[in-house]
mmCIF file with all atom_site columns, C-alpha atoms in Angstrom:
data_model
loop_
_atom_site.group_PDB
_atom_site.id
_atom_site.type_symbol
_atom_site.label_atom_id
_atom_site.label_alt_id
_atom_site.label_comp_id
_atom_site.label_asym_id
_atom_site.label_entity_id
_atom_site.label_seq_id
_atom_site.pdbx_PDB_ins_code
_atom_site.Cartn_x
_atom_site.Cartn_y
_atom_site.Cartn_z
_atom_site.occupancy
_atom_site.B_iso_or_equiv
_atom_site.pdbx_formal_charge
_atom_site.auth_seq_id
_atom_site.auth_comp_id
_atom_site.auth_asym_id
_atom_site.auth_atom_id
_atom_site.pdbx_PDB_model_num
ATOM 1   C CA . MET R 1 1   ? -49.968 21.778 61.387 1.00 0.00 ? 780 MET R CA 1
ATOM 2   C CA . MET R 1 2   ? -49.711 20.674 64.884 1.00 0.00 ? 781 MET R CA 1
ATOM 3   C CA . THR R 1 3   ? -48.274 17.134 65.400 1.00 0.00 ? 782 THR R CA 1
ATOM 4   C CA . PRO R 1 4   ? -49.499 14.450 68.275 1.00 0.00 ? 783 PRO R CA 1
ATOM 5   C CA . GLN R 1 5   ? -45.974 14.630 69.703 1.00 0.00 ? 784 GLN R CA 1
ATOM 6   C CA . HIS R 1 6   ? -46.279 18.346 69.647 1.00 0.00 ? 785 HIS R CA 1
ATOM 7   C CA . ILE R 1 7   ? -49.708 18.538 71.346 1.00 0.00 ? 786 ILE R CA 1
ATOM 8   C CA . ALA R 1 8   ? -49.158 15.383 73.603 1.00 0.00 ? 787 ALA R CA 1
ATOM 9   C CA . PRO R 1 9   ? -47.710 16.801 76.812 1.00 0.00 ? 788 PRO R CA 1
ATOM 10  C CA . TYR R 1 10  ? -50.470 19.655 76.735 1.00 0.00 ? 789 TYR R CA 1
ATOM 11  C CA . ILE R 1 11  ? -53.054 16.737 76.272 1.00 0.00 ? 790 ILE R CA 1
ATOM 12  C CA . LEU R 1 12  ? -51.528 14.907 79.641 1.00 0.00 ? 791 LEU R CA 1
ATOM 13  C CA . ARG R 1 13  ? -51.137 17.936 81.537 1.00 0.00 ? 792 ARG R CA 1
ATOM 14  C CA . ALA R 1 14  ? -54.831 19.234 81.219 1.00 0.00 ? 793 ALA R CA 1
ATOM 15  C CA . LEU R 1 15  ? -56.402 15.592 81.937 1.00 0.00 ? 794 LEU R CA 1
ATOM 16  C CA . ALA R 1 16  ? -53.458 15.228 84.818 1.00 0.00 ? 795 ALA R CA 1
ATOM 17  C CA . LYS R 1 17  ? -54.436 19.118 86.162 1.00 0.00 ? 796 LYS R CA 1
ATOM 18  C CA . ALA R 1 18  ? -58.689 17.887 85.585 1.00 0.00 ? 797 ALA R CA 1
ATOM 19  C CA . GLN R 1 19  ? -57.671 14.355 87.200 1.00 0.00 ? 798 GLN R CA 1
ATOM 20  C CA . THR R 1 20  ? -56.677 15.757 90.208 1.00 0.00 ? 799 THR R CA 1
ATOM 21  C CA . GLU R 1 21  ? -59.447 18.543 90.896 1.00 0.00 ? 800 GLU R CA 1
ATOM 22  C CA . GLY R 1 22  ? -62.185 15.738 89.662 1.00 0.00 ? 801 GLY R CA 1
ATOM 23  C CA . ARG R 1 23  ? -63.088 17.378 87.163 1.00 0.00 ? 802 ARG R CA 1
ATOM 24  C CA . CYS R 1 24  ? -64.320 15.111 83.983 1.00 0.00 ? 803 CYS R CA 1
ATOM 25  C CA . MET R 1 25  ? -63.343 16.356 80.359 1.00 0.00 ? 804 MET R CA 1
ATOM 26  C CA . ASP R 1 26  ? -64.595 15.847 76.830 1.00 0.00 ? 805 ASP R CA 1
ATOM 27  C CA . LEU R 1 27  ? -63.124 16.851 73.846 1.00 0.00 ? 806 LEU R CA 1
ATOM 28  C CA . GLU R 1 28  ? -64.150 20.090 73.243 1.00 0.00 ? 807 GLU R CA 1
ATOM 29  C CA . THR R 1 29  ? -63.213 21.312 76.469 1.00 0.00 ? 808 THR R CA 1
ATOM 30  C CA . LEU R 1 30  ? -59.974 19.928 76.351 1.00 0.00 ? 809 LEU R CA 1
ATOM 31  C CA . SER R 1 31  ? -59.860 21.528 73.009 1.00 0.00 ? 810 SER R CA 1
ATOM 32  C CA . ARG R 1 32  ? -60.778 25.063 74.211 1.00 0.00 ? 811 ARG R CA 1
ATOM 33  C CA . GLU R 1 33  ? -58.130 24.620 77.849 1.00 0.00 ? 812 GLU R CA 1
ATOM 34  C CA . ILE R 1 34  ? -55.810 23.719 75.085 1.00 0.00 ? 813 ILE R CA 1
ATOM 35  C CA . GLU R 1 35  ? -56.226 26.380 72.353 1.00 0.00 ? 814 GLU R CA 1
ATOM 36  C CA . VAL R 1 36  ? -55.648 23.870 69.834 1.00 0.00 ? 815 VAL R CA 1
ATOM 37  C CA . ARG R 1 37  ? -58.039 22.595 67.122 1.00 0.00 ? 816 ARG R CA 1
ATOM 38  C CA . LYS R 1 38  ? -60.223 19.652 68.076 1.00 0.00 ? 817 LYS R CA 1
ATOM 39  C CA . VAL R 1 39  ? -59.013 17.767 65.109 1.00 0.00 ? 818 VAL R CA 1
ATOM 40  C CA . ASP R 1 40  ? -55.713 18.159 66.046 1.00 0.00 ? 819 ASP R CA 1
ATOM 41  C CA . VAL R 1 41  ? -56.346 17.027 69.626 1.00 0.00 ? 820 VAL R CA 1
ATOM 42  C CA . ARG R 1 42  ? -58.653 13.714 68.269 1.00 0.00 ? 821 ARG R CA 1
ATOM 43  C CA . LYS R 1 43  ? -55.447 12.609 66.360 1.00 0.00 ? 822 LYS R CA 1
ATOM 44  C CA . ALA R 1 44  ? -53.474 13.293 69.503 1.00 0.00 ? 823 ALA R CA 1
ATOM 45  C CA . VAL R 1 45  ? -55.712 11.237 71.773 1.00 0.00 ? 824 VAL R CA 1
ATOM 46  C CA . SER R 1 46  ? -55.764 8.614  69.861 1.00 0.00 ? 825 SER R CA 1
ATOM 47  C CA . ALA R 1 47  ? -51.761 8.514  69.610 1.00 0.00 ? 826 ALA R CA 1
ATOM 48  C CA . LEU R 1 48  ? -52.112 8.349  73.315 1.00 0.00 ? 827 LEU R CA 1
ATOM 49  C CA . HIS R 1 49  ? -54.498 5.795  73.451 1.00 0.00 ? 828 HIS R CA 1
ATOM 50  C CA . HIS R 1 50  ? -52.434 3.574  71.631 1.00 0.00 ? 829 HIS R CA 1
ATOM 51  C CA . GLU R 1 51  ? -49.438 4.040  73.522 1.00 0.00 ? 830 GLU R CA 1
ATOM 52  C CA . GLY R 1 52  ? -51.839 3.147  76.671 1.00 0.00 ? 831 GLY R CA 1
ATOM 53  C CA . LEU R 1 53  ? -51.627 6.659  78.277 1.00 0.00 ? 832 LEU R CA 1
ATOM 54  C CA . LEU R 1 54  ? -55.247 7.183  78.240 1.00 0.00 ? 833 LEU R CA 1
ATOM 55  C CA . ASP R 1 55  ? -58.284 5.907  77.783 1.00 0.00 ? 834 ASP R CA 1
ATOM 56  C CA . ALA R 1 56  ? -59.743 7.925  74.539 1.00 0.00 ? 835 ALA R CA 1
ATOM 57  C CA . LEU R 1 57  ? -63.421 6.937  75.486 1.00 0.00 ? 836 LEU R CA 1
ATOM 58  C CA . ARG R 1 58  ? -63.666 8.231  78.429 1.00 0.00 ? 837 ARG R CA 1
ATOM 59  C CA . LEU R 1 59  ? -60.727 10.469 78.257 1.00 0.00 ? 838 LEU R CA 1
ATOM 60  C CA . ARG R 1 60  ? -59.096 9.672  81.427 1.00 0.00 ? 839 ARG R CA 1
ATOM 61  C CA . LEU R 1 61  ? -55.257 9.182  82.288 1.00 0.00 ? 840 LEU R CA 1
ATOM 62  C CA . SER R 1 62  ? -54.209 5.380  82.345 1.00 0.00 ? 841 SER R CA 1
ATOM 63  C CA . LEU R 1 63  ? -51.721 5.354  85.539 1.00 0.00 ? 842 LEU R CA 1
ATOM 64  C CA . GLU R 1 64  ? -48.529 5.915  83.449 1.00 0.00 ? 843 GLU R CA 1
ATOM 65  C CA . GLY R 1 65  ? -50.423 8.849  81.785 1.00 0.00 ? 844 GLY R CA 1
ATOM 66  C CA . PHE R 1 66  ? -51.551 10.574 84.972 1.00 0.00 ? 845 PHE R CA 1
ATOM 67  C CA . ALA R 1 67  ? -47.920 10.152 86.546 1.00 0.00 ? 846 ALA R CA 1
ATOM 68  C CA . LEU R 1 68  ? -46.565 12.057 83.003 1.00 0.00 ? 847 LEU R CA 1
ATOM 69  C CA . GLY R 1 69  ? -49.330 14.305 83.522 1.00 0.00 ? 848 GLY R CA 1
ATOM 70  C CA . ARG R 1 70  ? -48.146 15.436 87.116 1.00 0.00 ? 849 ARG R CA 1
ATOM 71  C CA . ALA R 1 71  ? -44.774 15.746 85.820 1.00 0.00 ? 850 ALA R CA 1
ATOM 72  C CA . LEU R 1 72  ? -45.469 18.022 83.366 1.00 0.00 ? 851 LEU R CA 1
ATOM 73  C CA . LEU R 1 73  ? -47.367 20.194 85.916 1.00 0.00 ? 852 LEU R CA 1
ATOM 74  C CA . ALA R 1 74  ? -44.134 20.381 87.607 1.00 0.00 ? 853 ALA R CA 1
ATOM 75  C CA . ILE R 1 75  ? -42.254 21.880 84.630 1.00 0.00 ? 854 ILE R CA 1
ATOM 76  C CA . GLU R 1 76  ? -43.209 24.953 82.544 1.00 0.00 ? 855 GLU R CA 1
ATOM 77  C CA . LEU R 1 77  ? -43.801 24.091 79.127 1.00 0.00 ? 856 LEU R CA 1
ATOM 78  C CA . GLY R 1 78  ? -43.398 26.652 76.220 1.00 0.00 ? 857 GLY R CA 1
ATOM 79  C CA . PRO R 1 79  ? -45.668 28.260 74.482 1.00 0.00 ? 858 PRO R CA 1
ATOM 80  C CA . ILE R 1 80  ? -47.861 26.101 72.458 1.00 0.00 ? 859 ILE R CA 1
ATOM 81  C CA . ARG R 1 81  ? -47.668 27.840 69.006 1.00 0.00 ? 860 ARG R CA 1
ATOM 82  C CA . ARG R 1 82  ? -45.359 30.488 67.831 1.00 0.00 ? 861 ARG R CA 1
ATOM 83  C CA . PRO R 1 83  ? -45.816 34.188 68.554 1.00 0.00 ? 862 PRO R CA 1
ATOM 84  C CA . GLU R 1 84  ? -47.150 35.646 65.538 1.00 0.00 ? 863 GLU R CA 1
ATOM 85  C CA . GLN R 1 85  ? -44.677 38.237 64.008 1.00 0.00 ? 864 GLN R CA 1
ATOM 86  C CA . ALA R 1 86  ? -45.664 41.643 64.956 1.00 0.00 ? 865 ALA R CA 1
ATOM 87  C CA . ALA R 1 87  ? -45.715 43.910 61.731 1.00 0.00 ? 866 ALA R CA 1
ATOM 88  C CA . GLU R 1 88  ? -42.652 45.838 61.048 1.00 0.00 ? 867 GLU R CA 1
ATOM 89  C CA . THR R 1 89  ? -42.745 49.047 61.851 1.00 0.00 ? 868 THR R CA 1
ATOM 90  C CA . PRO R 1 90  ? -41.209 51.796 58.934 1.00 0.00 ? 869 PRO R CA 1
ATOM 91  C CA . GLU R 1 91  ? -37.917 51.946 60.954 1.00 0.00 ? 870 GLU R CA 1
ATOM 92  C CA . GLN R 1 92  ? -37.344 48.430 60.707 1.00 0.00 ? 871 GLN R CA 1
ATOM 93  C CA . ALA R 1 93  ? -38.288 47.902 57.471 1.00 0.00 ? 872 ALA R CA 1
ATOM 94  C CA . PRO R 1 94  ? -34.986 47.202 55.331 1.00 0.00 ? 873 PRO R CA 1
ATOM 95  C CA . LYS R 1 95  ? -34.151 50.475 53.626 1.00 0.00 ? 874 LYS R CA 1
ATOM 96  C CA . ARG R 1 96  ? -34.177 50.238 49.628 1.00 0.00 ? 875 ARG R CA 1
ATOM 97  C CA . VAL R 1 97  ? -31.944 51.994 47.420 1.00 0.00 ? 876 VAL R CA 1
ATOM 98  C CA . GLU R 1 98  ? -34.095 52.383 43.909 1.00 0.00 ? 877 GLU R CA 1
ATOM 99  C CA . ALA R 1 99  ? -32.053 52.383 41.072 1.00 0.00 ? 878 ALA R CA 1
ATOM 100 C CA . ALA R 1 100 ? -31.327 55.259 38.707 1.00 0.00 ? 879 ALA R CA 1
#
């Protein structure tokens, strides 16, 4: 499960980009854009609303939220999810010695 603190920078960044381009977003499009479940996005949006960084009803950033989102556009955020581990090849598998 993703925490609101983990998702928040991605939400601020996506909304700042959309507002800069004059686009409106809803929960569905925001969820699709950052590739996170709607349930997790909704929790993070609620937390950001309580902090005064966005209006949850209109899904619009406050001035402070917009400033943070624009600052986040200038930096490289890591992947939102950890990369899936690739299956081990037979060469990578540890060698097991069978007891006699």
